[in-house]
XYZ file of C-alpha atoms in Angstrom:
307
model
C 0.059 0.127 0.180
C 1.207 3.599 -0.513
C 1.689 5.844 2.416
C 0.633 9.272 3.158
C 1.870 11.555 5.569
C -0.664 13.972 7.342
C 1.778 17.245 8.696
C 0.271 19.207 11.597
C 1.612 22.395 13.002
C 1.084 21.544 16.480
C 0.299 18.020 17.920
C -0.427 19.207 21.548
C -3.531 20.900 21.071
C -6.391 21.219 18.767
C -5.244 22.038 15.255
C -4.420 18.689 15.318
C -8.168 17.877 15.325
C -8.274 18.116 11.555
C -5.302 16.023 11.149
C -7.827 13.412 12.325
C -9.860 13.760 9.776
C -7.914 13.972 6.872
C -6.046 10.789 8.204
C -9.703 9.041 8.397
C -10.568 9.921 5.116
C -6.881 8.593 3.707
C -6.766 5.591 5.885
C -9.261 3.275 3.398
C -6.220 3.855 0.493
C -2.602 4.434 2.152
C -0.912 3.592 5.457
C -0.983 6.748 7.273
C 1.085 8.696 9.417
C 0.569 11.782 11.359
C 3.437 13.676 11.345
C 4.411 17.187 13.289
C 6.068 18.580 16.512
C 5.497 19.131 19.861
C 5.557 22.754 20.888
C 7.133 22.299 24.788
C 5.389 25.394 25.566
C 1.995 24.143 24.325
C 2.544 20.528 26.023
C 4.882 17.532 25.084
C 2.532 14.892 24.633
C -0.024 14.405 21.981
C -3.845 16.190 22.063
C -5.456 14.404 24.634
C -8.426 13.184 22.690
C -6.083 11.022 20.183
C -4.132 9.130 22.560
C -5.721 6.150 22.219
C -7.169 6.528 18.743
C -4.914 4.085 17.452
C -3.179 6.293 15.076
C 0.428 5.758 13.625
C 2.222 9.246 15.199
C 5.422 10.466 14.407
C 6.603 13.395 16.465
C 9.466 15.249 18.129
C 9.740 17.819 20.640
C 10.870 21.214 20.474
C 11.005 24.572 21.978
C 11.922 26.657 19.324
C 13.131 27.303 15.370
C 16.547 26.336 16.323
C 15.822 22.839 17.186
C 12.693 22.552 15.103
C 14.355 22.777 11.881
C 17.571 20.364 12.487
C 14.786 17.271 14.151
C 12.507 18.151 10.971
C 15.768 17.514 8.458
C 16.402 14.479 10.424
C 12.681 12.819 10.498
C 12.443 13.725 6.564
C 16.066 11.935 6.466
C 14.158 8.909 7.639
C 10.799 8.407 5.684
C 9.339 8.297 2.515
C 5.854 8.806 1.327
C 4.088 8.863 -1.614
C 1.625 11.707 -0.493
C 2.044 14.619 1.887
C -0.914 16.408 2.960
C 0.096 19.561 5.043
C -2.755 20.637 7.621
C -3.559 24.301 8.047
C -1.089 26.771 6.690
C 1.315 27.407 9.332
C 4.902 27.828 8.941
C 6.392 24.610 10.851
C 3.373 22.785 8.937
C 4.491 23.900 5.987
C 8.171 24.152 5.929
C 8.251 20.221 7.016
C 5.989 19.177 4.542
C 7.819 20.784 1.778
C 10.859 18.879 2.751
C 9.020 15.571 3.088
C 7.321 16.431 -0.587
C 10.993 17.165 -1.612
C 12.472 14.307 -0.661
C 10.206 11.941 -1.411
C 9.260 13.282 -4.542
C 5.277 12.758 -3.855
C 2.258 15.247 -4.297
C 1.477 17.498 -1.988
C -1.860 18.659 -0.752
C -2.612 21.524 1.520
C -5.890 21.446 3.496
C -7.715 25.014 5.024
C -9.974 24.932 7.551
C -9.758 28.230 9.025
C -8.080 31.823 7.813
C -5.186 31.233 10.416
C -4.763 35.381 10.510
C -7.960 35.793 12.295
C -6.366 34.429 15.165
C -3.887 37.611 15.559
C -4.429 41.146 14.776
C -4.225 41.758 10.873
C -4.726 39.518 7.587
C -2.010 41.209 5.469
C 0.490 38.401 4.033
C 4.098 38.933 4.763
C 6.930 38.863 1.638
C 10.251 37.235 2.244
C 11.483 40.846 2.653
C 9.598 41.025 5.836
C 11.280 38.684 7.281
C 14.705 39.729 6.300
C 13.639 43.239 7.605
C 13.088 41.384 11.199
C 15.582 38.688 11.731
C 15.795 36.729 15.152
C 13.023 36.897 17.329
C 9.679 37.307 15.406
C 10.626 33.821 13.775
C 12.148 32.041 17.093
C 8.701 30.448 17.363
C 7.492 30.199 13.685
C 4.123 29.461 14.647
C 3.447 33.167 15.895
C 1.998 36.745 13.441
C 4.862 36.956 11.202
C 5.726 33.531 10.471
C 2.132 33.172 9.718
C 1.762 35.986 7.651
C 4.732 34.834 5.555
C 3.251 30.976 5.600
C -0.305 32.438 3.614
C 1.981 34.120 1.435
C 3.067 30.986 -0.131
C -0.519 29.247 -0.429
C -0.599 30.773 -4.136
C 2.316 28.534 -5.077
C 0.533 25.080 -3.628
C -0.368 23.468 -6.555
C -3.288 21.299 -4.692
C -5.584 22.525 -2.050
C -8.707 21.318 -0.410
C -10.767 23.709 1.775
C -13.602 22.763 4.621
C -16.229 25.279 3.709
C -17.515 27.671 0.652
C -15.675 31.067 2.431
C -12.374 29.447 2.476
C -13.184 28.108 -1.159
C -13.825 31.865 -2.400
C -10.777 33.218 -0.964
C -8.379 30.515 -1.908
C -9.832 28.657 -4.521
C -9.572 24.722 -3.984
C -11.766 21.662 -3.606
C -14.308 21.628 -0.365
C -13.315 18.641 1.756
C -15.880 18.836 5.027
C -15.062 18.240 8.265
C -16.178 14.468 7.657
C -17.726 11.970 9.870
C -17.697 8.063 9.882
C -21.870 7.359 9.753
C -21.258 3.790 11.243
C -19.419 4.799 14.448
C -21.476 7.909 14.913
C -24.796 5.717 14.773
C -27.105 6.391 17.417
C -29.245 4.266 19.636
C -31.151 4.428 23.001
C -28.496 2.514 24.152
C -25.227 4.878 23.246
C -27.833 8.034 24.273
C -28.800 6.252 27.942
C -25.328 5.643 28.413
C -23.885 9.185 27.143
C -26.761 10.877 29.899
C -25.031 8.363 32.348
C -21.726 9.853 32.154
C -22.167 13.428 31.675
C -24.725 13.155 34.977
C -28.150 14.215 32.753
C -31.010 12.849 34.482
C -34.284 11.789 33.001
C -36.355 15.182 33.373
C -33.784 17.608 32.210
C -33.082 18.944 28.864
C -29.369 18.945 27.525
C -27.404 21.282 25.775
C -24.422 20.009 25.043
C -21.237 21.687 23.809
C -18.024 19.172 22.347
C -15.287 21.100 21.442
C -12.454 23.453 22.956
C -14.971 26.447 24.594
C -13.726 30.102 23.184
C -16.219 33.050 23.194
C -16.731 33.886 20.085
C -18.343 30.025 20.010
C -21.201 31.115 21.666
C -20.921 29.676 25.194
C -21.410 32.759 26.714
C -24.582 33.646 24.558
C -26.006 30.064 25.376
C -25.501 30.894 29.521
C -26.842 34.379 28.905
C -29.708 32.990 27.866
C -30.243 30.001 30.346
C -29.452 32.729 32.940
C -32.582 34.810 31.495
C -34.431 31.889 31.478
C -34.032 30.801 35.220
C -35.410 27.396 34.454
C -33.638 24.612 36.179
C -34.719 22.363 33.997
C -32.540 23.031 31.584
C -28.759 22.279 31.766
C -25.607 23.297 29.338
C -23.306 21.040 29.548
C -19.629 22.008 28.326
C -17.268 18.960 27.281
C -13.325 20.422 26.577
C -10.883 21.565 28.473
C -11.192 25.631 28.824
C -7.937 27.298 27.578
C -9.210 30.903 27.703
C -8.427 31.540 31.529
C -11.219 34.541 31.507
C -13.715 32.486 30.637
C -14.795 30.485 33.840
C -15.536 33.592 35.409
C -17.635 34.748 32.682
C -19.545 31.850 32.970
C -19.934 31.883 36.166
C -21.286 35.741 36.051
C -24.735 33.965 34.903
C -25.721 32.755 38.187
C -29.173 31.433 37.501
C -27.828 29.400 34.427
C -26.790 25.697 35.106
C -23.315 25.178 33.761
C -21.780 21.838 33.992
C -18.021 21.661 32.661
C -16.109 18.435 31.516
C -12.663 17.908 30.670
C -12.199 16.490 27.389
C -13.111 13.357 25.749
C -10.962 10.844 23.045
C -12.564 11.274 19.560
C -14.068 7.537 20.362
C -16.260 8.632 22.844
C -17.918 11.675 20.860
C -20.535 9.946 19.463
C -21.726 9.088 22.929
C -21.494 12.359 24.263
C -23.137 14.068 21.228
C -26.017 11.349 21.568
C -27.107 12.731 25.216
C -28.089 16.210 23.905
C -31.344 17.114 23.514
C -30.249 20.133 21.393
C -26.454 21.500 20.261
C -25.654 25.164 20.409
C -24.564 25.507 17.162
C -24.191 29.898 17.344
C -20.841 31.668 16.513
C -20.260 35.270 17.211
C -20.637 37.327 14.144
C -18.673 40.198 14.838
C -15.213 37.875 15.574
C -13.251 37.768 12.575
C -12.489 33.798 13.031
C -16.317 32.840 12.675
C -16.171 34.242 9.097
C -14.134 31.572 8.079
C -14.703 28.586 9.951
C -17.561 26.108 9.851
C -17.522 24.340 13.350
C -16.740 20.520 13.436
C -19.706 20.401 16.079
C -21.879 20.649 13.171
C -20.812 17.546 11.418
C -20.593 15.860 14.730
C -24.477 16.918 15.726
C -26.080 15.769 11.674
C -23.878 12.638 11.783
C -26.475 11.349 14.797
């Protein structure tokens, strides 16, 4: 069987979630490996929801560009692939993917599922001259603003693109490849629903809103909590399944004192169908004022529709 590499810019956090989708889509026809660095300031281990997913993973720990480059080159020297898929246009994934593609002499596909610059202030591309004008420190962590601006400037030179939604297709072109889910593994049943509700502690007389993912302000979690606070109905409970990384968010949620909000840690990908099956409603709202929302289709939509 041919071999494929799905290259991610960070293997310790949720950016690798889209890499998981690409991995599963490819594995019918390829022996697939999930490849990428672990930036120590984000965590020294694979993102928890994927740790028991049975994936073939190749990774290496690094702190800065200085140790990322030689470790990326060492990995490339030992492995060959028939296809390289770069997940997200960030400089670490594009650099590593280009090295693998050149060493293997194989096709490269770039997959885009977010406008990466929407996570920063300002969305202008950066040129090589911009990099040369800021030597050293701005590229020390090559996933930050200047490096990401430069990575975006490279998209036009990639021969094959896939994108997750229409907005990204209008901006960059490429083929649409939605956040796919396996219909068999997401099949619903009364047994699965009962098991999920038991694990989340949902009572039979409660109406459960379930959010599974990385809760951030632009994903509507505060709007849901505010609505429940105004409704003041103890039978409606909002369950958030996913580690909260925004330090201000817990205190903001506590400000809606009459809302029943229950937080749970990250779940593994194989547990996802059970938790979604437990829901009476999946809130999908995103803030239209936030630039991330303009180009993002939440994977929660695919999760909910699959069930």
